[in-house]
Structure formats: C-alpha cells, structure tokens
Coordinates of C-alpha atoms in Angstrom, one line a residue:
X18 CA 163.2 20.4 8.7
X19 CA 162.0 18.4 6.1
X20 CA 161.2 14.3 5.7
X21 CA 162.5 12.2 3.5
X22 CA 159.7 9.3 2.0
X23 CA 160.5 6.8 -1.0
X24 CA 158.9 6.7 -4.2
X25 CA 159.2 4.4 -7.5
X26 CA 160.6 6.6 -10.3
X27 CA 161.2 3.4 -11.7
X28 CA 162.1 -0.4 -12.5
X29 CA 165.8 0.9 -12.0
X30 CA 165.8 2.9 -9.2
X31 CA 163.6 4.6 -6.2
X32 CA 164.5 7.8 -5.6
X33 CA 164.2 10.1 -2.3
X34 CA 162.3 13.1 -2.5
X35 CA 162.1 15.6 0.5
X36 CA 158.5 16.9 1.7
X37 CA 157.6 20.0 3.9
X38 CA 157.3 17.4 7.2
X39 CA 159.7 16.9 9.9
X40 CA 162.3 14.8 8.8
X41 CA 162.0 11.4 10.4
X42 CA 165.9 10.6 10.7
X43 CA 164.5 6.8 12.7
X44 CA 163.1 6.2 8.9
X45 CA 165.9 7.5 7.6
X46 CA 168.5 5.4 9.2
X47 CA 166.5 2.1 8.2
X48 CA 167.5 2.9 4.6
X49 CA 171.1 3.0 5.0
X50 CA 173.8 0.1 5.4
X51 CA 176.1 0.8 8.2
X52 CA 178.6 -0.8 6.5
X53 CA 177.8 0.4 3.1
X54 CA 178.1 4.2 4.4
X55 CA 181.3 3.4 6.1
X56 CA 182.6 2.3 3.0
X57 CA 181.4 5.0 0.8
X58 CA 183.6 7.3 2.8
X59 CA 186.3 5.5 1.3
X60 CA 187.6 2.7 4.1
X61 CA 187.5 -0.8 3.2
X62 CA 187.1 -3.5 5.6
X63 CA 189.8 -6.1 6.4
X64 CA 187.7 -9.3 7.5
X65 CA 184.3 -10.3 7.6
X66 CA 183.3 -13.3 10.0
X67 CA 179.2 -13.7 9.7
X68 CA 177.5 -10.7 10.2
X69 CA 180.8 -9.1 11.4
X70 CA 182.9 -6.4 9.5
X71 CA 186.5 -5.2 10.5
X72 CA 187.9 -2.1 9.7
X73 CA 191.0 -0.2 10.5
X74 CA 189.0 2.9 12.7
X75 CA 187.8 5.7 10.2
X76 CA 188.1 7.4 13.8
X77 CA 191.8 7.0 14.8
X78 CA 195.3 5.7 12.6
X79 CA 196.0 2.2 13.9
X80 CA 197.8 -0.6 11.8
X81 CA 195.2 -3.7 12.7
X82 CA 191.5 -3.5 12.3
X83 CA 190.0 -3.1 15.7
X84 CA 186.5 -1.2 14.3
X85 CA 184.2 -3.9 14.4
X86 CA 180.1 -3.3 12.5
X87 CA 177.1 -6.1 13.6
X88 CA 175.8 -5.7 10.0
X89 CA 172.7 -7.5 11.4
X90 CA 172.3 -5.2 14.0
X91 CA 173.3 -2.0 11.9
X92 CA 175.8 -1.3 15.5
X93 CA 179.2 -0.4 15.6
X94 CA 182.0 -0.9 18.4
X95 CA 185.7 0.5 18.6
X96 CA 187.7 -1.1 20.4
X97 CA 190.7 1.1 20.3
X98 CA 188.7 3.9 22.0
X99 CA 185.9 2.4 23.6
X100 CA 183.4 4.1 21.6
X101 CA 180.4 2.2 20.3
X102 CA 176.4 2.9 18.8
X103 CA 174.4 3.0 16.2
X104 CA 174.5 5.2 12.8
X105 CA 174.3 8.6 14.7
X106 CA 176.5 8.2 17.0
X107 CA 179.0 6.9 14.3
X108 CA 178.4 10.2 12.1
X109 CA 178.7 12.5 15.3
X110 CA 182.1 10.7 16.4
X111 CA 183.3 10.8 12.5
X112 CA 182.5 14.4 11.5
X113 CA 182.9 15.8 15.1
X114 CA 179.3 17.2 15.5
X115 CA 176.5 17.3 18.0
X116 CA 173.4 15.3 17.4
X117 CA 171.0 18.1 15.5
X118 CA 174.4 18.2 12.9
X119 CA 174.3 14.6 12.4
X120 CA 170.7 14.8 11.1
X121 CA 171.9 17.5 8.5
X122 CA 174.9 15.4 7.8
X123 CA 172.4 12.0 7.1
X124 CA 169.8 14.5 5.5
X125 CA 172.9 15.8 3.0
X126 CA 173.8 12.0 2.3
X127 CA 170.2 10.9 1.6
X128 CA 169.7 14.2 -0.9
X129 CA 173.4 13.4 -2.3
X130 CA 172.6 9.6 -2.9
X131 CA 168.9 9.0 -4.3
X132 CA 169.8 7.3 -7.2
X133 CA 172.8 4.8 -6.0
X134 CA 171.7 4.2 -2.1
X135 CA 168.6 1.9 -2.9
X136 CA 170.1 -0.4 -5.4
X137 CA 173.4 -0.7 -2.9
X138 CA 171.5 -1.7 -0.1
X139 CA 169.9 -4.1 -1.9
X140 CA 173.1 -6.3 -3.0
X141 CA 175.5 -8.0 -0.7
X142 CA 178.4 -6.0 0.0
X143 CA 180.5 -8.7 -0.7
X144 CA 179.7 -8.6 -4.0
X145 CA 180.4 -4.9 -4.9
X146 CA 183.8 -5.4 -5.1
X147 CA 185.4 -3.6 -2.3
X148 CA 188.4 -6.4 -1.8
X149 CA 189.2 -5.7 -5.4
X150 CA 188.9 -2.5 -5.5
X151 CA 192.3 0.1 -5.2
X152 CA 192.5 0.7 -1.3
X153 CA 195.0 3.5 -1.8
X154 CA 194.5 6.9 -2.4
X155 CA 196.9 8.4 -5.2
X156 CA 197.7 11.6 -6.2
X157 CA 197.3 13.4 -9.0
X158 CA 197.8 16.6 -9.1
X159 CA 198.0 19.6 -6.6
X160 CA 197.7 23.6 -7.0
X161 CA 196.3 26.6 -4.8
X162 CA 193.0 26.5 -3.9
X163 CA 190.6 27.8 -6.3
X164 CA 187.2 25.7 -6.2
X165 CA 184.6 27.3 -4.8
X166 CA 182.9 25.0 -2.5
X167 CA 186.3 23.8 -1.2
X168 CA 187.1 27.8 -0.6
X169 CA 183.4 27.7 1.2
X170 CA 184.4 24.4 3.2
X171 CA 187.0 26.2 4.6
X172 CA 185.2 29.5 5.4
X173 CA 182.4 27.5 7.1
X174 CA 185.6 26.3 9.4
X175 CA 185.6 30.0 9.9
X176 CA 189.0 29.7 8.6
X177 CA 190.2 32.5 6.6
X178 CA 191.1 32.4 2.9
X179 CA 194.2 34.0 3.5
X180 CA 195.6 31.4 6.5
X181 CA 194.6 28.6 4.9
X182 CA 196.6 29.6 1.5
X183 CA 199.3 29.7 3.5
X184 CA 199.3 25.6 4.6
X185 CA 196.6 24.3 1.9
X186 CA 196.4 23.2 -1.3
X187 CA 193.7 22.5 -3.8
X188 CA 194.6 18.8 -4.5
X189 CA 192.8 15.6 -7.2
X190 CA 193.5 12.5 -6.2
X191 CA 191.7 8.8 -7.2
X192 CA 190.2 6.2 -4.8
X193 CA 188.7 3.0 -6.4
X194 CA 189.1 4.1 -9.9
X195 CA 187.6 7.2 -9.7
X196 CA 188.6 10.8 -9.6
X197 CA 187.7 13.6 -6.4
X198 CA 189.4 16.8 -5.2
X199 CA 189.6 17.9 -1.8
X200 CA 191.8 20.2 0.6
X201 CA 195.3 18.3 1.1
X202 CA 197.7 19.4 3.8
X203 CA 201.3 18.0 3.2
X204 CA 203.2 15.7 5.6
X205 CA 206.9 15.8 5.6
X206 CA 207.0 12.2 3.9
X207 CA 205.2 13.8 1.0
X208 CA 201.5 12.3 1.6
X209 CA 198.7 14.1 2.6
X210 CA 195.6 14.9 4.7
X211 CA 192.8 15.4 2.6
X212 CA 189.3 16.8 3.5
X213 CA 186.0 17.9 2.0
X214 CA 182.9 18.6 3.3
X215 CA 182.0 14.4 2.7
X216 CA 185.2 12.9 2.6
X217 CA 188.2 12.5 5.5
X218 CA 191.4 10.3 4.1
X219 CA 195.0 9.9 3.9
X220 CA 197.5 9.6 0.7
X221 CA 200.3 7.1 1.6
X222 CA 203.0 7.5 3.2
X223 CA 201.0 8.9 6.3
X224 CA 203.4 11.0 8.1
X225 CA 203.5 14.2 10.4
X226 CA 203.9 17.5 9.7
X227 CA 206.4 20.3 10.8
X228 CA 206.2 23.8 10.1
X229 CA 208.8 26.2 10.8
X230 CA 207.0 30.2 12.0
X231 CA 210.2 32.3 12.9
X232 CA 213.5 32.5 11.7
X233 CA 216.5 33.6 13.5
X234 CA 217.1 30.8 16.4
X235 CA 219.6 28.1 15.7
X236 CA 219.4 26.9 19.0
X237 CA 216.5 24.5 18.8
X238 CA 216.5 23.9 22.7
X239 CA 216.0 27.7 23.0
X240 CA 212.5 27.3 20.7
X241 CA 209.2 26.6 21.3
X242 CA 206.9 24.2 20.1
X243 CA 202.9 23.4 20.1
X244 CA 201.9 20.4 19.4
X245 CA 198.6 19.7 17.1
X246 CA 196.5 16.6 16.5
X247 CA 195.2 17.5 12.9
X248 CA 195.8 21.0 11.0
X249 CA 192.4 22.1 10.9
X250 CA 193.2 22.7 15.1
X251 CA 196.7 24.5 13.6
X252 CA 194.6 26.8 11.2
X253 CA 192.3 27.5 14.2
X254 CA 195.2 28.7 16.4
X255 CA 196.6 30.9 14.2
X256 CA 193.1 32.2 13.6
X257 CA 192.9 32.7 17.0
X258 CA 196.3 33.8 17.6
X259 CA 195.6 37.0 15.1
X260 CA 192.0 37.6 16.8
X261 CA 194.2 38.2 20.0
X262 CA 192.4 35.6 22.1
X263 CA 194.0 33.5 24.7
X264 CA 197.0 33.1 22.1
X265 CA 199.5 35.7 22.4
X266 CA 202.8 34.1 21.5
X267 CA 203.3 32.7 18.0
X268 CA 205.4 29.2 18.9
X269 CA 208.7 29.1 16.9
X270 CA 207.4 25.6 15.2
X271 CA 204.3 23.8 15.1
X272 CA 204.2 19.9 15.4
X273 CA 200.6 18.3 13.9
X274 CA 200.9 15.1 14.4
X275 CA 198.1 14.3 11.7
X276 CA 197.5 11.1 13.7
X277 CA 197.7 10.0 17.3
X278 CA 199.9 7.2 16.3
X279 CA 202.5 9.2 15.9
X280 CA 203.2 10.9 19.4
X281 CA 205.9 7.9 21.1
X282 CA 207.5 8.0 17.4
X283 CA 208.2 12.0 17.2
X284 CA 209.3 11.7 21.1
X285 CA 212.9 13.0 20.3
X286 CA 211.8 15.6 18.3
X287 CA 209.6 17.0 20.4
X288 CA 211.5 17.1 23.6
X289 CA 214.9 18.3 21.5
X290 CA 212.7 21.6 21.7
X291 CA 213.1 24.1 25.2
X292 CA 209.5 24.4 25.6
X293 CA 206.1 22.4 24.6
X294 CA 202.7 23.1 24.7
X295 CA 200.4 20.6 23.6
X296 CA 196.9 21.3 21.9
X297 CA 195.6 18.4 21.5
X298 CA 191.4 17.0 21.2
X299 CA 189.7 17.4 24.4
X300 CA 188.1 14.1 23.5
X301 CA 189.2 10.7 25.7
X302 CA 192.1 10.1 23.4
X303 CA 193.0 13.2 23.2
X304 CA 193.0 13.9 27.0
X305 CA 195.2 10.3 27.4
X306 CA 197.5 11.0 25.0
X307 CA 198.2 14.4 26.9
X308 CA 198.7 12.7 30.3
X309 CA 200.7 9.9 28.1
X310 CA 203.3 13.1 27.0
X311 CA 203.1 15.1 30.2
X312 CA 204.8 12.3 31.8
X313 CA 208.1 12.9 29.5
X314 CA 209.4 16.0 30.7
X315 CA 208.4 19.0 33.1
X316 CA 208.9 21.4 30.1
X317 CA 205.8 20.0 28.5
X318 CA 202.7 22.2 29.2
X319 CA 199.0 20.9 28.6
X320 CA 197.1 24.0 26.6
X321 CA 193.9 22.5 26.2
X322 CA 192.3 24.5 29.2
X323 CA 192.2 27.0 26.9
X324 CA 189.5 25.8 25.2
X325 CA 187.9 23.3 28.0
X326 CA 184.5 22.0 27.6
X327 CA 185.6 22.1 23.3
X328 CA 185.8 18.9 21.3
X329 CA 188.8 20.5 19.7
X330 CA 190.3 24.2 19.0
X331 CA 188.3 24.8 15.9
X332 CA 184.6 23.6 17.5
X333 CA 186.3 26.3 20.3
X334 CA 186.3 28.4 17.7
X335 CA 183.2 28.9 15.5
X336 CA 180.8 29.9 18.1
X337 CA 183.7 32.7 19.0
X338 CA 183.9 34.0 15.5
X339 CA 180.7 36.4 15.4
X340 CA 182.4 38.2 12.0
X341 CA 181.7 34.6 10.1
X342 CA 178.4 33.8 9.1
X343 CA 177.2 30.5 7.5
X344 CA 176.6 30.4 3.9
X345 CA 174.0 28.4 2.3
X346 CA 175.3 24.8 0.8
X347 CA 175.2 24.6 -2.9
X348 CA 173.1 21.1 -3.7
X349 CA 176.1 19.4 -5.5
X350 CA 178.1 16.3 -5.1
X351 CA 181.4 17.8 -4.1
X352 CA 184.6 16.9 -4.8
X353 CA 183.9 14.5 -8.1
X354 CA 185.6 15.4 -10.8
X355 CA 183.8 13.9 -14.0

C-alpha cells in the first residue's frame, strides 16, 4: 500500500501525492472533514447547533434528521440504528465494506480530491453554500448502459452484463448544479436508485419497485413473492438463481423495497400474494425488519439463512463467484460529465 504526504504545489492549492510507504490511513483521516465528506456524497444537513450537524441518515430513508456529526470531534452517531464512530467506521457502514476496503475507499477519495479537499477544509462549511444549494436530484436523461466504468462497476458486483441490462439503465442526472451519470434502477413512482462506484442517491419521488418474472397466473394469491431491500441484492439472486445455488425457484414477482421505510406501507401488497420469502440485509435493521414482517402472516418465510454470516446477498456472493476476477480501477473521477 502506499502513503499519502502533503506538499505545496502552490499559493492555491496543496496537493496529495502517493509514495512507495505504507499508507498511514490515521494521517489520512486528519485531513478530511467528516462533515465535508458526508456532504460531498451528496446529503445536506438539516440543522446545525454548535459543533453539531444533522442529517437525514445517508445509511437508512427516514423523513427527520436523526444522523447527528460532533464536527469538533470528527465522530458520528445514528440514532435510528444505533450505529456510531469515527470516519472508518462511517465509510464501512456507507459502502458496506470491511475495514482493509475502507482504507482503499479513503485512499480512492484522497487520489480523487487533491486539488479541492485542502482548500474545503479550510473554509467553514457554512459558508460553502450547502443550504442554497439544489438538494434534489433531477433527471436528465436515461438510456442502456454503455459507459465503461459504469459497465465495470457492475462487473466488479460480479453482476453480469446481460442481468443487469435487463433492470438497469445508464442514467445523467444534476445535483447542486452540476451534471453526473450513474446506474439508475426505476421505482414504480418514476424516480430512481442511482449508484456509482462514489456516489449512492435517490431521484424524487422515492418509491418501491415491482417486477413482474412469469406470466400465466391471474391468481395473485396463487403467486409467490421475495422480498428485496435494494436491487443490487435482486441482481445477486438472479445471479445466483442461474449459477444453481441455493436458488432453485424463480419467484413469480420480486418486491425491492429500495428503502426500509417502505415495508408497513407495501403491507397489503405483500400479503395479497400466496407465499413470501424475504431477503432482506443480515445487518440489525435488516434482521428487525424481518422479525417486524414475520409477525404478519405464517405464509411469510425468512430466506436470509441462505446466506447467514453475509452483510447482504451480493457480499454472499462475490467470494462465491470464482469465474469473476477484479479488474484494475481506471484513475478517473467517475460519473462527471463535463
């Protein structure tokens, strides 16, 4: 691994370089804003009282700002879930990774921000204009996906090309006056769930998502129904389900909630179906939110055995995948379009 040090390019700027040490991620963190790097990930905060910042969670949907940042003492605490730390642990609980990922993750935002992260940290947030800044994402244009690195995003899922087509879309969109693309998968309100590699959002309305796989039953309390928590867990299943593993009935619909939020409000929906299974994060909201629907009806099954000891169905499936082998990052800032 390498170390990042700072040195002055300039009067304007200082600029990180990376040298053939060990990379000293305790240096590191001392360089970045907590509440800065929340907000470069697109999320605004609501309040600020002192040296607190509120946020609606970046790591669950909820409607009032319960994600509370000590600025002064660069520590975050989530009161929806419990969860709390420091920088780390809020980049392992955001992108889903283990601790030697989170270092890559903070490596790939120090090499991705030399020339803006300095000069940020070195002006009050309040004065960067967040509050009058455009806190929605909108749309701008959607098509299939053709970009390379977002095709490369989704094979280091170790989600094939030719699944993902089927349920993806290649999708621009502005946040704050600027332009980015990322992956967008379409709710049945007409928003979307976009990803890239740096970026995890919402277009308005936020909404679920059902998806239709068979044809042929009118009957919808003759079908089945599994039950998802975000679609990269849908795109792992049906990966899964063509590998033959554990999977060996395709469900007549699929249900991704796209946020936990909306499991008491699609209630009727899914228990107007004959048979539920639920695959939902093995994490503590996950695993409540499971009891939480298990107490509705006996025809509800909890899945998540299936991949037990797993954050989720796609961390489940990466290390099974031994066809799919990482490709090296291209150095670029994705998603910007310029």
């Amino acid at each position: 691994m390498k170390r990042f040090i700072l040195i002055k390019q300039s009067h304007l700027q200082n600029n990180i370089v990376m040298q053939n040490e060990q990379f000293n991620f305790k240096a590191a963190k001392e360089q970045i804003d907590l509440v800065y790097y929340i907000v470069s990930l697109g999320f605004q905060y609501s309040k600020q009282n002192h040296h607190d910042y509120w946020f609606k969670s970046p790591l669950h949907e909820e409607h009032t700002a319960s994600f509370k940042v000590d600025r002064r003492r660069q520590i975050w605490y989530d009161h929806g879930t419990g969860q709390g730390g420091d920088l780390i642990d809020f980049i392992k609980a955001f992108h889903r990774c283990d601790f030697k990922e989170s270092l890559t993750k903070l490596q790939e935002y120090l090499g991705l921000n030399p020339s803006t992260m300095e000069a940020k940290n070195k002006q009050n947030i309040e004065q960067d204009n967040f509050e009058n800044a455009d806190k929605h994402i909108h749309i701008i244009a959607e098509r299939s996906v053709q970009k390379y690195y977002l095709r490369q995003y989704i094979q280091s899922r170790h989600i094939s090309i030719s699944i993902a087509e089927k349920f993806l879309k290649e999708v621009d969109y502005s946040l704050k006056e600027r332009n980015y693309t990322a992956l967008g998968f379409a709710n049945n309100d007409g928003g979307y769930e976009l990803r890239n590699k740096y970026f995890k959002g919402s277009s308005m309305p936020k909404a679920p998502t059902i998806i239709s796989l068979t044809e042929g039953k009118n009957d919808i309390s003759q079908q089945s129904l599994s039950v998802f928590e975000g679609f990269f867990s849908i795109l792992s299943f049906l990966e899964l389900l063509e590998k033959d593993k554990h999977f060996t009935e395709k469900p007549d619909s699929i249900l991704v909630l796209n946020s936990l939020s909306f499991l008491n409000k699609s209630q009727d929906l899914i228990l107007s179906f004959g048979q539920i299974d639920m695959y939902l994060d093995g994490d503590t909201a996950g695993k409540k939110a499971t009891k939480h629907a298990l107490s509705w009806s006996e025809k509800i099954s909890d899945c998540s055995h299936l991949y037990e000891s797993f954050k989720d169905l796609n961390t489940y499936l990466v290390p099974q995948d031994l066809q799919c082998k990482e490709q090296e990052e291209p150095k670029i800032s994705y998603g910007l379009r310029r």
